[in-house]
Short mmCIF file of C-alpha atoms and ligand atoms in Angstrom, two decimals:
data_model
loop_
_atom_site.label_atom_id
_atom_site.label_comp_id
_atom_site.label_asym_id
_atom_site.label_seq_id
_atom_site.Cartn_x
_atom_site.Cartn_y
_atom_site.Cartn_z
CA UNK A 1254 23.36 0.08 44.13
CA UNK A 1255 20.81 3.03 43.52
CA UNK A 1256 18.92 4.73 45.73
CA UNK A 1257 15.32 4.93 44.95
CA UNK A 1258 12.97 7.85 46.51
CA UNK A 1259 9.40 6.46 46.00
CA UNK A 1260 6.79 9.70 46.04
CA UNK A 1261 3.27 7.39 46.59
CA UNK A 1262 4.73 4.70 47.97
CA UNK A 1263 1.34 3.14 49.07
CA UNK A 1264 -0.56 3.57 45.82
CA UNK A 1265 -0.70 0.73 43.01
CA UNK A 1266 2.46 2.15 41.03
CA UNK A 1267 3.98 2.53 44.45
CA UNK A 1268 3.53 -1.02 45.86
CA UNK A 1269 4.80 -2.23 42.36
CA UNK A 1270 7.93 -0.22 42.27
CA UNK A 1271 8.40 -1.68 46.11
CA UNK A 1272 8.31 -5.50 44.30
CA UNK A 1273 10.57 -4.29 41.64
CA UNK A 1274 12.83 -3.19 44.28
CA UNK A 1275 12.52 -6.39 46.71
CA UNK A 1276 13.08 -8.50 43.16
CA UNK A 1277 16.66 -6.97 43.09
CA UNK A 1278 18.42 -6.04 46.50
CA UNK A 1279 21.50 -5.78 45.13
CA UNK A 1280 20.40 -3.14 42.74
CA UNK A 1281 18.31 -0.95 44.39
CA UNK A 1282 17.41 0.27 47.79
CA UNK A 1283 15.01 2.47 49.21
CA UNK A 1284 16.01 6.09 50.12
CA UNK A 1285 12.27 7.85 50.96
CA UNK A 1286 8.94 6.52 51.16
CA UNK A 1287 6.38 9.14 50.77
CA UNK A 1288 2.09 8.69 50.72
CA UNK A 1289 -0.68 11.26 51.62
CA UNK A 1290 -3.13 9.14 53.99
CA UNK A 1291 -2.30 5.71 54.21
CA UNK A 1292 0.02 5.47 57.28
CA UNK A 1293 -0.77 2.54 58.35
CA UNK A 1294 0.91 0.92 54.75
CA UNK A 1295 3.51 3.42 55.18
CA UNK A 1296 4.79 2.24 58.74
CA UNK A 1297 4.94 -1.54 57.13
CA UNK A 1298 6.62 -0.17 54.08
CA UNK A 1299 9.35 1.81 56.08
CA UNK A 1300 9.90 -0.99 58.81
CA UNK A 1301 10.43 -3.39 55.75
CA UNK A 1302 12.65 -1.15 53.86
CA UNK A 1303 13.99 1.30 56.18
CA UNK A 1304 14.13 4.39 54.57
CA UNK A 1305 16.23 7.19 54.95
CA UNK A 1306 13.12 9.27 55.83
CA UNK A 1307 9.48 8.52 55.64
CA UNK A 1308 6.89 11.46 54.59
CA UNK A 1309 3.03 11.82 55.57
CA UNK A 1310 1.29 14.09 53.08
CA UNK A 1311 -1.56 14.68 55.26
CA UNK A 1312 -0.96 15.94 58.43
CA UNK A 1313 -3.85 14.49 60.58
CA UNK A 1314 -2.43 11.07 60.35
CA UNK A 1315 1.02 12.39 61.82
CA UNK A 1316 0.48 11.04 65.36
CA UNK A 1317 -0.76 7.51 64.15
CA UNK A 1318 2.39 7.35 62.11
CA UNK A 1319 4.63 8.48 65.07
CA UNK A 1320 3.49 6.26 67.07
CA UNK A 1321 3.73 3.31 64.84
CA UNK A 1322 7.47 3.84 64.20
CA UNK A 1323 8.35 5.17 67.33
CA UNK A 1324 11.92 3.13 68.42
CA UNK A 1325 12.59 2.49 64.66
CA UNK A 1326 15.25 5.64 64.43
CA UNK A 1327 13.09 6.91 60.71
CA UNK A 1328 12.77 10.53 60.71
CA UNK A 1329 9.07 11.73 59.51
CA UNK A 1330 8.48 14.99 57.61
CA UNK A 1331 4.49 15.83 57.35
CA UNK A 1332 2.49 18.00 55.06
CA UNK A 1333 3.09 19.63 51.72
CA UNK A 1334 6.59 21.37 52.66
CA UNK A 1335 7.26 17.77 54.24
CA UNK A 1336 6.87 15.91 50.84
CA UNK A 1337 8.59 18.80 49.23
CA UNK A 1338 11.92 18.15 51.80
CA UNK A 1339 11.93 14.49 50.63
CA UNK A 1340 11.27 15.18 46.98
CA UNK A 1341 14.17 17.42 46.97
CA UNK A 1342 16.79 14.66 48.92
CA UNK A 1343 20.39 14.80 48.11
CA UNK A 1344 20.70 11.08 48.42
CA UNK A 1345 18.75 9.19 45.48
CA UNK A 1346 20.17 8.06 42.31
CA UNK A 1347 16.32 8.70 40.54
CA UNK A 1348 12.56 9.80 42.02
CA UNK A 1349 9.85 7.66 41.11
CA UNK A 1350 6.97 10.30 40.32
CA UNK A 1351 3.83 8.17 41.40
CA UNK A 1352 1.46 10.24 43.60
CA UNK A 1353 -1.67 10.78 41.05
CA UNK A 1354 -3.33 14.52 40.01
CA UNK A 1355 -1.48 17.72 39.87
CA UNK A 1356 -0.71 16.72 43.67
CA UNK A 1357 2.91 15.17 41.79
CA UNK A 1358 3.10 18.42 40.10
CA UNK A 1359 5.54 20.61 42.67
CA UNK A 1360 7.69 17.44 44.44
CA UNK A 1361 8.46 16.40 40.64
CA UNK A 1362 9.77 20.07 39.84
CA UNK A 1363 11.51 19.85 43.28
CA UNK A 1364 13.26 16.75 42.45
CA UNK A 1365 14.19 18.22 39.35
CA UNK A 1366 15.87 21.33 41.27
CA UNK A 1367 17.66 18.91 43.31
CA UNK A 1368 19.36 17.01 40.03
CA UNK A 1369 17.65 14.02 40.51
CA UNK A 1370 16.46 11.48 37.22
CA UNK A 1371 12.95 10.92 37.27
CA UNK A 1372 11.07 7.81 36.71
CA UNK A 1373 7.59 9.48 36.00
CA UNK A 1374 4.48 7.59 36.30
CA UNK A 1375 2.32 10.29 37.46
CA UNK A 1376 1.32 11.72 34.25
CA UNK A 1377 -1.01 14.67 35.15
CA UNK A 1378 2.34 16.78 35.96
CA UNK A 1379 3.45 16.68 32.22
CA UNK A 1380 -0.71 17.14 31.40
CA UNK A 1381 -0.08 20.32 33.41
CA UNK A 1382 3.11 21.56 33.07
CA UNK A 1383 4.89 19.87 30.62
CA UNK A 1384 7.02 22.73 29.72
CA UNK A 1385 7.91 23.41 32.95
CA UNK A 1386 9.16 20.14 33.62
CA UNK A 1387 10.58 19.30 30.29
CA UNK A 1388 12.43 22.67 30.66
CA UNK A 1389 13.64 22.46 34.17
CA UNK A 1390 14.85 18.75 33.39
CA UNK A 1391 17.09 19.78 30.32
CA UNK A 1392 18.25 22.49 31.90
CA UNK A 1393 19.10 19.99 34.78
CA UNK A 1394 20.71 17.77 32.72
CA UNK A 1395 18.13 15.28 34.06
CA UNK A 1396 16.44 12.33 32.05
CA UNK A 1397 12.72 12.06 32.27
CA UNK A 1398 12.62 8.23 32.62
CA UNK A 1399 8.81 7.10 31.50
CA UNK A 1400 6.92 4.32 33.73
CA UNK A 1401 3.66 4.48 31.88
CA UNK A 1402 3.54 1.35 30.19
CA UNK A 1403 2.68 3.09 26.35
CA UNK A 1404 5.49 5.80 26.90
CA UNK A 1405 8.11 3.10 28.27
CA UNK A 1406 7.14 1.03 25.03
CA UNK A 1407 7.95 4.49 22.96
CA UNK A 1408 10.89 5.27 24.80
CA UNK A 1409 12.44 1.78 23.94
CA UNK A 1410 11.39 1.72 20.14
CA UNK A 1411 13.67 5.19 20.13
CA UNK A 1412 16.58 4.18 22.20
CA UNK A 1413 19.38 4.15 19.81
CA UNK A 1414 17.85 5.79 16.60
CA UNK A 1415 18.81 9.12 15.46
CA UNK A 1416 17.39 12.32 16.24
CA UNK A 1417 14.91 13.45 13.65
CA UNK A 1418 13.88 9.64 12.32
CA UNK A 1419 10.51 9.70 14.21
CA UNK A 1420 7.47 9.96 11.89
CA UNK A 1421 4.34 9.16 13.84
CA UNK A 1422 3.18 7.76 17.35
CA UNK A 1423 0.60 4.85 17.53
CA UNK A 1424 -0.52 4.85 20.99
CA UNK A 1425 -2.39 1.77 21.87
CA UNK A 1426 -5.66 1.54 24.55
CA UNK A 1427 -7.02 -1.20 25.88
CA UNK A 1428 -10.66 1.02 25.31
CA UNK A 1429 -11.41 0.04 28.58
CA UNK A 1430 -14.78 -1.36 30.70
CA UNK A 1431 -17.11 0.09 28.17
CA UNK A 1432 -15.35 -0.55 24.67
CA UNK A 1433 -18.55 -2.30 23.42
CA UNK A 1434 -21.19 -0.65 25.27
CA UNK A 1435 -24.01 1.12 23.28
CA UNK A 1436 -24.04 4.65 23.63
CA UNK A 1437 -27.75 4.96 25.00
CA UNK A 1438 -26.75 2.78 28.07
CA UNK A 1439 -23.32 4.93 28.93
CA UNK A 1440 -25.54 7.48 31.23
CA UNK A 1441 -26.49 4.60 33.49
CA UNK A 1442 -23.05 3.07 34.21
CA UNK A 1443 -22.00 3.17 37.99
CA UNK A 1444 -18.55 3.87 39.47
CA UNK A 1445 -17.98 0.34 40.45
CA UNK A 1446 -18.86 -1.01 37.19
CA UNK A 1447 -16.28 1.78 35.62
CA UNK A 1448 -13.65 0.39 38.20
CA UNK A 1449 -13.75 -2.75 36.23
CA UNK A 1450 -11.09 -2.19 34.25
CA UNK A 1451 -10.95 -5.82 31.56
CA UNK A 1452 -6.81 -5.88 31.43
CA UNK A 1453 -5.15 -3.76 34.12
CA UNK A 1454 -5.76 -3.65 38.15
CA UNK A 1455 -5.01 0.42 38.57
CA UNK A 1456 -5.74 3.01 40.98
CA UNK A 1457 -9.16 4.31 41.23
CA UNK A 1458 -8.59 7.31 39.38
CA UNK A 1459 -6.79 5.98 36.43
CA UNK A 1460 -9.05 3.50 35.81
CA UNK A 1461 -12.20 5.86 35.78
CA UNK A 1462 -9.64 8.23 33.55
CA UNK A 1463 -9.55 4.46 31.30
CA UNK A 1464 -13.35 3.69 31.27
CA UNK A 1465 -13.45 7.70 29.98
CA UNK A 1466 -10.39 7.35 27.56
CA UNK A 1467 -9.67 10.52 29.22
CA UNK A 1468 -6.44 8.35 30.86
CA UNK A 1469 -5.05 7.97 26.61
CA UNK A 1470 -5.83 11.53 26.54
CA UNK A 1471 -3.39 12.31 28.77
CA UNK A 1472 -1.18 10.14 27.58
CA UNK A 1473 -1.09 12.34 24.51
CA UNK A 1474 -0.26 15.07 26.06
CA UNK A 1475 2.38 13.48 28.06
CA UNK A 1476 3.73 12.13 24.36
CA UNK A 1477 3.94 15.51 23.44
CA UNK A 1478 6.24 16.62 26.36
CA UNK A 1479 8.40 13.42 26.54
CA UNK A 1480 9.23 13.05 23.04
CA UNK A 1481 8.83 16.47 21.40
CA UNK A 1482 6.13 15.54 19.08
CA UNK A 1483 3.03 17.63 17.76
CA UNK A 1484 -0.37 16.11 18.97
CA UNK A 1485 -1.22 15.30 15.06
CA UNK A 1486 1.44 13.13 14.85
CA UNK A 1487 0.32 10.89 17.42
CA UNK A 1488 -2.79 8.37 17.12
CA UNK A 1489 -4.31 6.50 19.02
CA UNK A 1490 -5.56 2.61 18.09
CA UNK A 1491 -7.44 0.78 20.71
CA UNK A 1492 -5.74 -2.62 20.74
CA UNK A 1493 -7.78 -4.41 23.47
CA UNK A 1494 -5.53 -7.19 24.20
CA UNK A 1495 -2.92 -4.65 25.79
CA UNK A 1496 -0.01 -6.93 24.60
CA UNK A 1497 1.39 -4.23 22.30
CA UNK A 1498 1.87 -1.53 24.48
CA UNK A 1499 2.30 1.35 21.95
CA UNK A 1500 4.38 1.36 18.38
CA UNK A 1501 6.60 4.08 16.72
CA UNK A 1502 6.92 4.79 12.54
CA UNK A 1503 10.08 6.16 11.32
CA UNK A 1504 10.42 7.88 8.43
CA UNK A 1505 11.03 4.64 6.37
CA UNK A 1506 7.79 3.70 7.09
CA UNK A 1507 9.36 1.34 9.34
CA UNK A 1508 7.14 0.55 12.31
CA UNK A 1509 8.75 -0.99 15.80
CA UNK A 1510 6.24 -2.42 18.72
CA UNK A 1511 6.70 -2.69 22.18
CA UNK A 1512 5.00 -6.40 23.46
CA UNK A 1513 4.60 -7.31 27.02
CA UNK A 1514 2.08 -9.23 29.30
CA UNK A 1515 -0.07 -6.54 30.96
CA UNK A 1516 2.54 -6.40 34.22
CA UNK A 1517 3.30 -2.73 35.36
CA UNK A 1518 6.17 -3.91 37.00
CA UNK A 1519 8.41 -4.99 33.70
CA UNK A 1520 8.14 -0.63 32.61
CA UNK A 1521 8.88 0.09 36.31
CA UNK A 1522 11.86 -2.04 36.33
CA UNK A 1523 13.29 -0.87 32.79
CA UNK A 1524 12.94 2.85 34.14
CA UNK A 1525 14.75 2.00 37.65
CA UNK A 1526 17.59 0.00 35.78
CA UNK A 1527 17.91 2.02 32.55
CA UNK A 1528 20.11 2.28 30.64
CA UNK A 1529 20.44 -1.63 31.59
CA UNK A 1530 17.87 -4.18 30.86
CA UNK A 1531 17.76 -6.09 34.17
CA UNK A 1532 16.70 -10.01 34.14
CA UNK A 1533 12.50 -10.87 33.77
CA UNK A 1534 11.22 -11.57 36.73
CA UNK A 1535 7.65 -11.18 36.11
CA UNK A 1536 5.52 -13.41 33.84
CA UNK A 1537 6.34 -13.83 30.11
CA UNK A 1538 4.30 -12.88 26.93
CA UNK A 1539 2.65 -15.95 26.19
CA UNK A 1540 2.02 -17.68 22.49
CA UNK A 1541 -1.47 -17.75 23.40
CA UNK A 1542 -2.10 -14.14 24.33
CA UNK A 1543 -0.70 -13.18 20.88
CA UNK A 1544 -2.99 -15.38 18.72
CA UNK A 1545 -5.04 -12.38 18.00
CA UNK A 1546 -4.09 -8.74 18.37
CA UNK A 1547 -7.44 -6.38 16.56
CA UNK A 1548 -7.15 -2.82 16.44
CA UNK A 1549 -10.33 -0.42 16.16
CA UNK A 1550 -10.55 3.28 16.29
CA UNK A 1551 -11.55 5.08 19.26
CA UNK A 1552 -15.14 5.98 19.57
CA UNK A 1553 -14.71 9.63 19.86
CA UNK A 1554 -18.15 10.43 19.83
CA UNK A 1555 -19.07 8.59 22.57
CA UNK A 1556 -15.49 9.01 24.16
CA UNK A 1557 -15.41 12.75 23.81
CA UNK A 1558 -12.32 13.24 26.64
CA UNK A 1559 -9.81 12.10 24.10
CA UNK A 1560 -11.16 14.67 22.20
CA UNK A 1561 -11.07 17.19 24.75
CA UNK A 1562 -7.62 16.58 25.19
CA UNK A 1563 -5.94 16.98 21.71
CA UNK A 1564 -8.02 20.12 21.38
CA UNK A 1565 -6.37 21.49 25.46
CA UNK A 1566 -3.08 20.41 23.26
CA UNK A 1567 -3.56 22.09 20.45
CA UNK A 1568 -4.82 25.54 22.73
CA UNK A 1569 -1.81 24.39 25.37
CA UNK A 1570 -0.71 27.48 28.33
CA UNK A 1571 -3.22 27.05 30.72
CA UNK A 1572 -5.98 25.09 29.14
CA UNK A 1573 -3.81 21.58 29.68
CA UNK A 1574 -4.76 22.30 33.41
CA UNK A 1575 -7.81 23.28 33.47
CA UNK A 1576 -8.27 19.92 31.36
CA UNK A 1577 -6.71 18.40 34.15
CA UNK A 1578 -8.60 20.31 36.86
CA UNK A 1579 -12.18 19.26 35.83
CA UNK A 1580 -10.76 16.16 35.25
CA UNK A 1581 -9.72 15.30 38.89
CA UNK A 1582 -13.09 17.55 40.32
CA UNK A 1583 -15.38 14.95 38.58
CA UNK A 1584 -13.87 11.60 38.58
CA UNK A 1585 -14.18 12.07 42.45
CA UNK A 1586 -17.47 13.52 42.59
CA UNK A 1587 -18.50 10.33 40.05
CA UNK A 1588 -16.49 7.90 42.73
CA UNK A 1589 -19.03 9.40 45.30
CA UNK A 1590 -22.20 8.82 43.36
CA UNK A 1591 -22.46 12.58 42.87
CA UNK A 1592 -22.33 12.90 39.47
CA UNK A 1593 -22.69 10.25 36.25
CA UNK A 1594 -20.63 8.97 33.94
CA UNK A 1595 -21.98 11.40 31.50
CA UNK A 1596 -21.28 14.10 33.43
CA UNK A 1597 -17.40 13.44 33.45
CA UNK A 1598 -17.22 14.76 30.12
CA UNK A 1599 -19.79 17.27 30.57
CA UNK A 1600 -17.87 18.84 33.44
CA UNK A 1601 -14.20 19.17 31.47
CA UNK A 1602 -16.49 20.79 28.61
CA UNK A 1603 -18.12 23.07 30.62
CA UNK A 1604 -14.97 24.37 32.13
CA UNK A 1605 -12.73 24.07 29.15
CA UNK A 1606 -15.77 26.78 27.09
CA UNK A 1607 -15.38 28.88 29.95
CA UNK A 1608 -11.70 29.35 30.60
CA UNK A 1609 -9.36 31.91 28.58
CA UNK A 1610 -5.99 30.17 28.07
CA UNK A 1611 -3.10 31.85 29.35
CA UNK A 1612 0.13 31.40 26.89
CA UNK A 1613 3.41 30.67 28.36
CA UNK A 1614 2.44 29.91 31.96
CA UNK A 1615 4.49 29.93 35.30
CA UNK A 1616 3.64 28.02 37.91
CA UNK A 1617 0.73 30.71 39.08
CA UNK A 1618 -0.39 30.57 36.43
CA UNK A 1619 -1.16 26.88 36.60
CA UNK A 1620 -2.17 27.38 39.78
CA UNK A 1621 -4.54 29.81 39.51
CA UNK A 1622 -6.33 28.09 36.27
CA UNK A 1623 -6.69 24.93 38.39
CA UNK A 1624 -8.51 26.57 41.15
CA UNK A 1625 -11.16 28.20 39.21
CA UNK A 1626 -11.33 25.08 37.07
CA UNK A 1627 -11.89 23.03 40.48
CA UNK A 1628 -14.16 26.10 41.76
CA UNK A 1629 -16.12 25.61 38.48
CA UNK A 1630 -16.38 21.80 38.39
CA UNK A 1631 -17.81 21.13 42.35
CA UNK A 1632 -20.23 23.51 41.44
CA UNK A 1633 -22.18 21.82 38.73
CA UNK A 1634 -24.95 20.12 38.79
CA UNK A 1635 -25.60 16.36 38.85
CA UNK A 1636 -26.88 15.17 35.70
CA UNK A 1637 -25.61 18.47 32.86
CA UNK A 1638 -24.46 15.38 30.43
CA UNK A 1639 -27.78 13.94 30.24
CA UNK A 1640 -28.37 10.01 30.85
N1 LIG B 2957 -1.66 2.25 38.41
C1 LIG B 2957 -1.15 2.05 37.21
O1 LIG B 2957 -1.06 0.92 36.73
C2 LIG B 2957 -0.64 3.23 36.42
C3 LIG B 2957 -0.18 3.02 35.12
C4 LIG B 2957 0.36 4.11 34.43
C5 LIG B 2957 0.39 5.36 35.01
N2 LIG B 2957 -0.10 5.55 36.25
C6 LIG B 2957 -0.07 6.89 36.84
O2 LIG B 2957 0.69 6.82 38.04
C7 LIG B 2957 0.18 7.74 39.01
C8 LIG B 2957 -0.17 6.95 40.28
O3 LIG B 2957 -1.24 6.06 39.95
P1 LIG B 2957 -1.71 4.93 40.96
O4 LIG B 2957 -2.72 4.13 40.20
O5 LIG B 2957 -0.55 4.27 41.58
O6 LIG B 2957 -2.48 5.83 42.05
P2 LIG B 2957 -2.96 5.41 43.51
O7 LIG B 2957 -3.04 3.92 43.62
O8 LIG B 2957 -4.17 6.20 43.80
O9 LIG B 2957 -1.74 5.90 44.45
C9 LIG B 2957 -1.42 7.25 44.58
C10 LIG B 2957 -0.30 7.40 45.59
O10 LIG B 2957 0.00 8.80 45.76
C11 LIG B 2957 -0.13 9.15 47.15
N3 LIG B 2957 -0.57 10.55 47.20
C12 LIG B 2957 -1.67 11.08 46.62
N4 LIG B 2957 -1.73 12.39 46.89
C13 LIG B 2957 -0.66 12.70 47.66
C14 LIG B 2957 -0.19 13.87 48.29
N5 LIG B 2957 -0.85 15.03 48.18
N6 LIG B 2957 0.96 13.81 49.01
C15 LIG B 2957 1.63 12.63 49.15
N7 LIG B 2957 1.22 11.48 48.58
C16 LIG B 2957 0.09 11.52 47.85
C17 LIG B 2957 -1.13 8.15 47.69
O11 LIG B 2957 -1.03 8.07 49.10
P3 LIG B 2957 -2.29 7.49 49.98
O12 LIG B 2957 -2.28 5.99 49.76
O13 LIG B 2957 -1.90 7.85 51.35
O14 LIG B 2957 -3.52 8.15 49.48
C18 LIG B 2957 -0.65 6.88 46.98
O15 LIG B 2957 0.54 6.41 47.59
C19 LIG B 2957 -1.03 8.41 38.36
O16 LIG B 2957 -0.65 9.62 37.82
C20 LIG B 2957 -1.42 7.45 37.24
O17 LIG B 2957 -2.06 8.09 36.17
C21 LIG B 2957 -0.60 4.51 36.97
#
């Protein structure tokens, strides 16, 4: 039996984990349910689970929470330190990382600290501070267990092969909502067309980060940290079928794909029960959905994110977050009709031509370039990418 600690218990990963775990109560159990607003979900969650300990991000909801699990005997930590307390538990046997933005950054690095396996979905932490993390886990002795469906499909084409036999990453992407759209009509897209994602139901900020291909950005960066490769030995094919969820070359020239339906659950359920392959539960890849697989290049041009990503790689220290920063700054001014869609790139470039990387960063470091990237990014104005 392992005990799982669930940071974003209430968001789309979350909620997924939550069926992986319901799939399999003899396997896994929940230790510590943990979401920033949502109380409401999070009183169902813990009164259906029953948690070691429950914790609130935001602290203006504390009272409604209280009150909703008042009798039930589940303690309640609130606020930053509060998720920090539960992040850090003794108890777990692995911490699912799924809060989204740099917000995962600090309980991932404090479940780290505490020992604990992680089974990392939130991706903007290794965006961030990838050598942070990557450091403070092998110094832990703590595997980095990858949820993201491309970086699960990676992780299994190396399992078993020998150190120094990887040639070359071939991340898939599905190209998202806009794959075919003609440049000239990009400025006028609206933030609930962009949350149209065509093969995966995602939070709202990953699937704006899709429609942007800023989301396989990251993932490059994340490649980078989890597997120890250079950014120009990764690239990326948009495959928009999403049945091959990313491939690996060895040195041979041999190439091994990971296929799956388009279910985050099956990644989430390899991570939770690794090094075991636990029984399907979800649906099966299907004859039918394999008929045709295409692959195209990105359109860069248009795309310019993914871009903007392998060249914060290339710069790394503090740029990664400042990437990041922007990033986060515009998707939610774009979710409130703020900004357009071509001003989600235009933002990241602004801030990236104005920010002096920092080499070697600590976690001030970070800090501080996400701030003034943040400070930077709210204060644009509406319309600098044209449209
Ligand atoms: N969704 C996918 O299919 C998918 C696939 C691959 C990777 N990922 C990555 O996984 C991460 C989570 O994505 P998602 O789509 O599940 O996001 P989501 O649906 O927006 O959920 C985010 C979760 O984090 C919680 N949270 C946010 N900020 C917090 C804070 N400061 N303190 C405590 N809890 C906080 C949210 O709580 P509230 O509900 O209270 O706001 C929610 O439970 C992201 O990094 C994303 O890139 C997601």
């Amino acid at each position: 039996m392992k005990t799982v600690s669930l940071l974003g218990s209430t968001g789309s990963i979350g909620t997924q984990t939550l069926d992986v775990v319901e799939a399999f109560p003899d396997r896994f159990r929940v230790g510590v349910l943990a979401a920033n607003r949502s109380w409401e979900a999070l009183a169902r969650q813990a009164l259906k689970f029953r948690p070691d300990v429950v914790a609130l991000g935001d602290p203006q909801f504390l009272p409604d929470l209280r009150q909703a699990l008042i009798g039930s005997g589940i303690p309640i930590e609130a606020g930053e330190e509060g998720v920090l307390a539960v992040a850090s538990r003794p108890e777990p046997d692995v911490v699912v990382s799924a809060l989204v933005g740099v917000a995962g950054l600090k309980p991932t690095l404090a479940a780290l600290q505490a020992g604990k396996p992680i089974a990392l979905a939130n991706k903007e932490t290794l965006v961030v501070g990838g050598e942070l993390v990557t450091g403070l886990a092998r110094q832990k002795n703590c595997p980095l267990l990858p949820v993201d469906s491309e970086h699960s499909a990676i992780f299994q084409c190396l399992q078993g092969q020998p150190a120094g036999s990887l040639q070359r990453i071939l991340l898939t992407a599905s190209g998202g909502p806009f794959r075919l759209l003609p440049r000239e009509e990009l400025g006028a897209v609206t933030a609930e067309q962009a949350l149209r994602h065509p093969t995966w139901s995602m939070g709202a900020k990953i699937t704006i980060d899709s429609a942007t291909l800023m989301n396989k950005g990251f993932e490059v960066l994340e490649a980078v940290h989890l597997f120890d490769v250079p950014a120009d030995r990764i690239e990326v094919w948009v495959h928009p079928q999403s049945v091959i969820h990313s491939m690996v070359e060895f040195v041979d020239g041999s190439v091994l794909a990971q296929m799956g339906p388009p279910d985050m659950r099956t990644p989430i359920q390899y991570a939770l029960g690794w090094p075991e392959r636990l029984p399907r539960t979800w649906s099966a890849l299907g004859l039918e959905a394999c008929r045709h697989l295409t692959f195209e290049e990105p359109r860069t041009a248009d795309f310019p994110c993914l871009s903007y990503a392998f060249e914060a790689g290339r710069i790394q220290g503090t740029m990664p977050a400042v990437l990041n920063a922007a990033n986060e700054v515009a998707v939610a001014r774009f979710l409130k009709h703020e900004i357009g869609f071509l001003d989600l790139p235009a933002t990241i470039r602004a801030c990236m031509d104005a920010h002096r990387a920092v080499s070697n960063p600590s976690l001030e470091d970070l800090e501080a370039a996400d701030q003034e990237a943040r400070e930077r990014a709210g204060s644009l104005p509406a319309g600098i990418g044209g449209g």
